[in-house]
Short mmCIF file of C-alpha atoms and ligand atoms in Angstrom, two decimals:
data_model
loop_
_atom_site.label_atom_id
_atom_site.label_comp_id
_atom_site.label_asym_id
_atom_site.label_seq_id
_atom_site.Cartn_x
_atom_site.Cartn_y
_atom_site.Cartn_z
CA MET A 26 -1.51 -8.16 8.32
CA GLN A 27 -0.68 -9.95 11.56
CA GLY A 28 -0.16 -13.69 11.23
CA GLU A 29 0.46 -13.41 7.49
CA PRO A 30 3.65 -13.03 5.41
CA GLU A 31 4.63 -9.37 5.11
CA VAL A 32 3.18 -7.10 2.43
CA ALA A 33 5.29 -3.99 1.77
CA VAL A 34 4.49 -1.29 -0.77
CA VAL A 35 7.25 0.68 -2.48
CA ARG A 36 6.64 4.03 -4.16
CA LEU A 37 9.31 3.89 -6.85
CA ALA A 38 9.80 7.64 -7.30
CA HIS A 39 8.46 10.92 -5.92
CA ARG A 40 8.36 14.31 -7.65
CA PRO A 41 8.11 16.94 -4.86
CA GLY A 42 5.22 19.33 -5.46
CA ARG A 43 3.56 17.35 -8.22
CA ASP A 44 3.33 13.99 -6.40
CA ASP A 45 2.85 15.15 -2.80
CA ARG A 46 -0.77 14.06 -2.31
CA MET A 47 -0.47 10.90 -4.39
CA THR A 48 2.64 9.73 -2.52
CA THR A 49 0.93 10.36 0.81
CA HIS A 50 -2.19 8.56 -0.37
CA VAL A 51 -0.16 5.53 -1.50
CA GLY A 52 1.00 5.22 2.13
CA LEU A 53 -2.43 5.86 3.66
CA THR A 54 -4.03 3.34 1.31
CA ALA A 55 -1.33 0.75 2.00
CA ARG A 56 -1.93 1.18 5.74
CA ALA A 57 -5.72 1.18 5.62
CA LEU A 58 -5.96 -1.82 3.29
CA GLY A 59 -3.75 -4.33 5.04
CA ALA A 60 -0.12 -3.73 4.04
CA ASP A 61 2.48 -3.74 6.83
CA ARG A 62 4.90 -1.12 5.53
CA VAL A 63 5.40 1.57 2.90
CA ILE A 64 8.83 2.37 1.50
CA TYR A 65 9.34 5.86 0.09
CA PRO A 66 12.25 7.50 -1.73
CA ASP A 67 14.14 9.77 0.65
CA ASN A 68 12.75 12.98 -0.89
CA ALA A 69 9.25 12.06 0.39
CA ASP A 70 9.78 12.96 4.05
CA GLN A 71 6.61 15.06 4.17
CA SER A 72 4.52 12.02 3.17
CA ARG A 73 6.34 9.93 5.77
CA GLN A 74 5.38 12.42 8.47
CA THR A 75 1.72 12.48 7.44
CA VAL A 76 1.41 8.69 7.32
CA GLU A 77 3.16 8.36 10.70
CA ASP A 78 0.81 11.00 12.19
CA ILE A 79 -2.23 9.08 10.97
CA THR A 80 -0.81 5.81 12.31
CA GLY A 81 -0.28 7.49 15.70
CA ARG A 82 -3.85 8.73 15.79
CA PHE A 83 -5.75 5.83 14.25
CA GLY A 84 -3.48 2.87 15.02
CA GLY A 85 -1.13 0.34 13.58
CA PRO A 86 1.06 -1.55 13.36
CA PHE A 87 2.30 0.16 10.20
CA GLU A 88 5.84 1.25 9.32
CA VAL A 89 7.08 4.00 7.01
CA GLU A 90 10.61 3.84 5.68
CA LEU A 91 12.68 6.27 3.58
CA VAL A 92 15.40 4.79 1.39
CA GLU A 93 18.09 6.21 -0.87
CA SER A 94 17.31 3.77 -3.70
CA THR A 95 13.87 2.25 -4.15
CA LYS A 96 15.22 0.31 -7.13
CA SER A 97 17.68 -1.47 -4.82
CA VAL A 98 14.75 -2.43 -2.58
CA VAL A 99 13.10 -4.09 -5.59
CA ARG A 100 16.33 -5.76 -6.76
CA ASN A 101 17.22 -7.11 -3.31
CA TRP A 102 13.73 -8.08 -2.09
CA ASP A 103 13.71 -11.46 -0.35
CA GLY A 104 10.30 -12.66 -1.55
CA ASN A 105 7.96 -12.01 -4.46
CA VAL A 106 7.48 -8.75 -6.34
CA ALA A 107 4.23 -7.54 -7.92
CA HIS A 108 4.60 -4.42 -10.06
CA LEU A 109 1.34 -2.59 -10.74
CA THR A 110 1.12 -1.42 -14.33
CA MET A 111 -1.68 -0.97 -16.85
CA TYR A 112 0.41 -3.03 -19.30
CA GLY A 113 0.54 -6.13 -17.09
CA GLU A 114 -1.46 -9.34 -16.73
CA ARG A 115 -5.01 -8.94 -15.45
CA VAL A 116 -5.23 -9.09 -11.66
CA GLN A 117 -8.10 -11.59 -11.87
CA ASP A 118 -5.81 -13.94 -13.87
CA VAL A 119 -2.84 -13.89 -11.47
CA GLU A 120 -4.42 -13.37 -8.04
CA ASP A 121 -4.69 -17.12 -7.26
CA GLU A 122 -0.99 -17.58 -7.96
CA ILE A 123 -0.09 -14.56 -5.81
CA ARG A 124 -2.27 -15.76 -2.94
CA ALA A 125 -0.77 -19.28 -3.19
CA SER A 126 2.75 -17.83 -2.93
CA ARG A 127 1.70 -16.40 0.43
CA ASP A 128 -0.61 -19.09 1.81
CA GLU A 129 1.43 -22.11 0.70
CA ASP A 130 5.01 -20.82 0.37
CA ASP A 131 4.88 -18.14 3.08
CA GLU A 132 6.54 -15.62 0.77
CA PRO A 133 6.56 -11.90 1.65
CA LEU A 134 5.22 -9.66 -1.11
CA LEU A 135 6.60 -6.34 -2.34
CA VAL A 136 4.06 -4.26 -4.27
CA VAL A 137 5.66 -1.70 -6.59
CA VAL A 138 3.83 1.43 -7.74
CA GLY A 139 5.26 4.02 -10.11
CA SER A 140 4.84 7.75 -10.50
CA GLU A 141 6.86 8.90 -13.49
CA LYS A 142 7.86 6.52 -16.30
CA VAL A 143 8.90 3.18 -14.84
CA PRO A 144 12.24 1.80 -16.14
CA PHE A 145 12.09 -1.52 -17.96
CA ASP A 146 14.32 -3.33 -15.46
CA ILE A 147 11.47 -3.06 -12.93
CA TYR A 148 9.22 -4.99 -15.33
CA GLU A 149 11.95 -7.62 -15.58
CA ALA A 150 12.61 -7.78 -11.83
CA ALA A 151 8.91 -8.36 -11.05
CA ASP A 152 7.49 -11.84 -10.54
CA TRP A 153 4.21 -10.42 -11.78
CA ASN A 154 3.41 -7.27 -13.72
CA VAL A 155 -0.20 -6.78 -12.70
CA ALA A 156 -2.90 -4.65 -14.28
CA VAL A 157 -6.02 -3.51 -12.51
CA THR A 158 -7.79 -3.22 -15.83
CA ASN A 159 -5.54 -2.43 -18.80
CA GLN A 160 -6.69 1.19 -18.67
CA PRO A 161 -4.64 4.12 -17.36
CA HIS A 162 -5.71 5.40 -13.95
CA SER A 163 -3.96 5.96 -10.64
CA GLU A 164 -1.46 4.20 -8.40
CA VAL A 165 -3.80 4.73 -5.43
CA ALA A 166 -6.77 3.11 -7.16
CA GLY A 167 -4.60 0.28 -8.50
CA LEU A 168 -3.09 -0.37 -5.08
CA ALA A 169 -6.47 -0.43 -3.32
CA VAL A 170 -8.04 -2.93 -5.70
CA PHE A 171 -4.89 -5.06 -5.80
CA LEU A 172 -4.63 -5.32 -1.99
CA ASP A 173 -8.32 -6.16 -1.71
CA HIS A 174 -7.80 -9.04 -4.17
CA VAL A 175 -4.66 -10.31 -2.42
CA PHE A 176 -6.36 -10.27 0.99
CA ASP A 177 -9.70 -11.41 -0.39
CA GLY A 178 -11.51 -8.73 1.62
CA ARG A 179 -10.03 -9.75 5.02
CA GLU A 180 -8.32 -6.35 5.30
CA LEU A 181 -11.72 -4.71 5.80
CA ASP A 182 -12.02 -6.41 9.21
CA ARG A 183 -8.52 -5.58 10.38
CA GLU A 184 -8.12 -4.70 14.07
CA TRP A 185 -5.98 -1.66 14.97
CA GLU A 186 -3.57 -1.42 17.91
CA ASP A 187 -2.32 1.58 19.92
CA ALA A 188 -4.79 4.03 18.39
CA GLU A 189 -5.55 7.34 20.09
CA SER A 190 -8.93 7.62 18.37
CA THR A 191 -11.51 5.30 16.87
CA VAL A 192 -14.19 6.20 14.37
CA VAL A 193 -17.62 4.92 15.32
CA PRO A 194 -19.45 3.89 12.14
CA LYS A 195 -22.63 5.90 11.71
CA ALA A 196 -25.29 6.12 9.05
CA THR A 197 -25.21 9.91 9.32
CA GLY A 198 -22.75 12.31 10.93
CA LYS A 199 -19.27 11.80 12.31
CA LYS A 200 -18.28 10.32 15.64
CA VAL A 201 -14.72 9.87 16.86
CA VAL A 202 -14.04 8.55 20.37
CA PRO A 203 -10.87 7.93 22.39
CA ALA A 204 -9.70 4.47 21.41
CA ASP A 205 -9.82 2.99 24.89
CA GLY A 206 -12.86 4.95 26.11
CA GLU A 207 -16.45 3.87 26.38
CA ASP A 208 -17.70 6.95 24.59
CA GLY A 209 -16.57 10.38 23.56
CA ASN A 210 -17.64 13.66 22.18
CA PRO A 211 -18.49 13.74 18.51
CA THR A 212 -15.81 15.60 16.59
CA ASP A 213 -15.35 16.76 13.05
CA GLU A 214 -12.34 14.58 12.32
N1 LIG B 14 3.39 7.25 -17.14
C1 LIG B 14 3.86 6.23 -16.28
C2 LIG B 14 4.38 5.05 -17.06
O1 LIG B 14 4.20 5.01 -18.26
O2 LIG B 14 4.93 4.14 -16.46
C3 LIG B 14 2.77 5.75 -15.32
C4 LIG B 14 1.89 6.83 -14.72
S1 LIG B 14 0.61 6.18 -13.67
C5 LIG B 14 -0.37 7.55 -13.22
C6 LIG B 14 1.45 5.88 -12.15
C7 LIG B 14 1.31 4.49 -11.67
O3 LIG B 14 -0.05 4.14 -11.51
C8 LIG B 14 1.88 3.40 -12.55
O4 LIG B 14 3.28 3.31 -12.46
C9 LIG B 14 1.19 2.17 -11.95
O5 LIG B 14 1.87 1.68 -10.80
C10 LIG B 14 -0.19 2.73 -11.54
N2 LIG B 14 -1.25 2.39 -12.49
C11 LIG B 14 -1.88 3.20 -13.35
N3 LIG B 14 -2.81 2.54 -14.07
C12 LIG B 14 -2.78 1.25 -13.62
C13 LIG B 14 -3.52 0.07 -13.97
N4 LIG B 14 -4.45 0.06 -14.89
N5 LIG B 14 -3.22 -1.07 -13.30
C14 LIG B 14 -2.26 -1.08 -12.34
N6 LIG B 14 -1.54 0.01 -11.99
C15 LIG B 14 -1.80 1.16 -12.61
#
């Protein structure tokens, strides 16, 4: 988020077909919940396009990057690395330390999420292996809860720039207006 050390999310691997929605949702969740950038393996171009389309419509800043080797991104990251895994330390036990690395030491954070089996060198490269419960679930759920803990809820009030459209919160129904307009026609976005 603006004014804070960078948070990037890397999707370690992508299996075309099987992982399409999950890989896209990792990017959409990273964007919506306060990360600055998602890094995808270079076979995830479809997910890149979708996340960039959403950023164009609903605002940023948010970057999407394709790389040849996500493992090199982890190895060469200039900052701290948190790898999300059900086998790790409990998020509630390490979140203070992670927040301090950002607030006090101004360190950027790379958040690693897996898809298929994660190689052991990723566990070793991480500053923290973090579990959002020690139960198996999903990279999207793990990422959402983790980011909310890192940002302590601030991400929910994030302001968006350069949006084409804004959703007007409503108790019932759907209303989407042009971002810079006073009002607009309700749509079924
Ligand atoms: N079978 C793979 C393995 O053994 O490494 C993991 C499959 S899991 C569906 C995909 C990803 O979801 C994991 O790599 C991890 O990033 C995330 N994940 C699943 N459960 C999690 C949990 N309880 N806490 C944190 N992350 C979790």
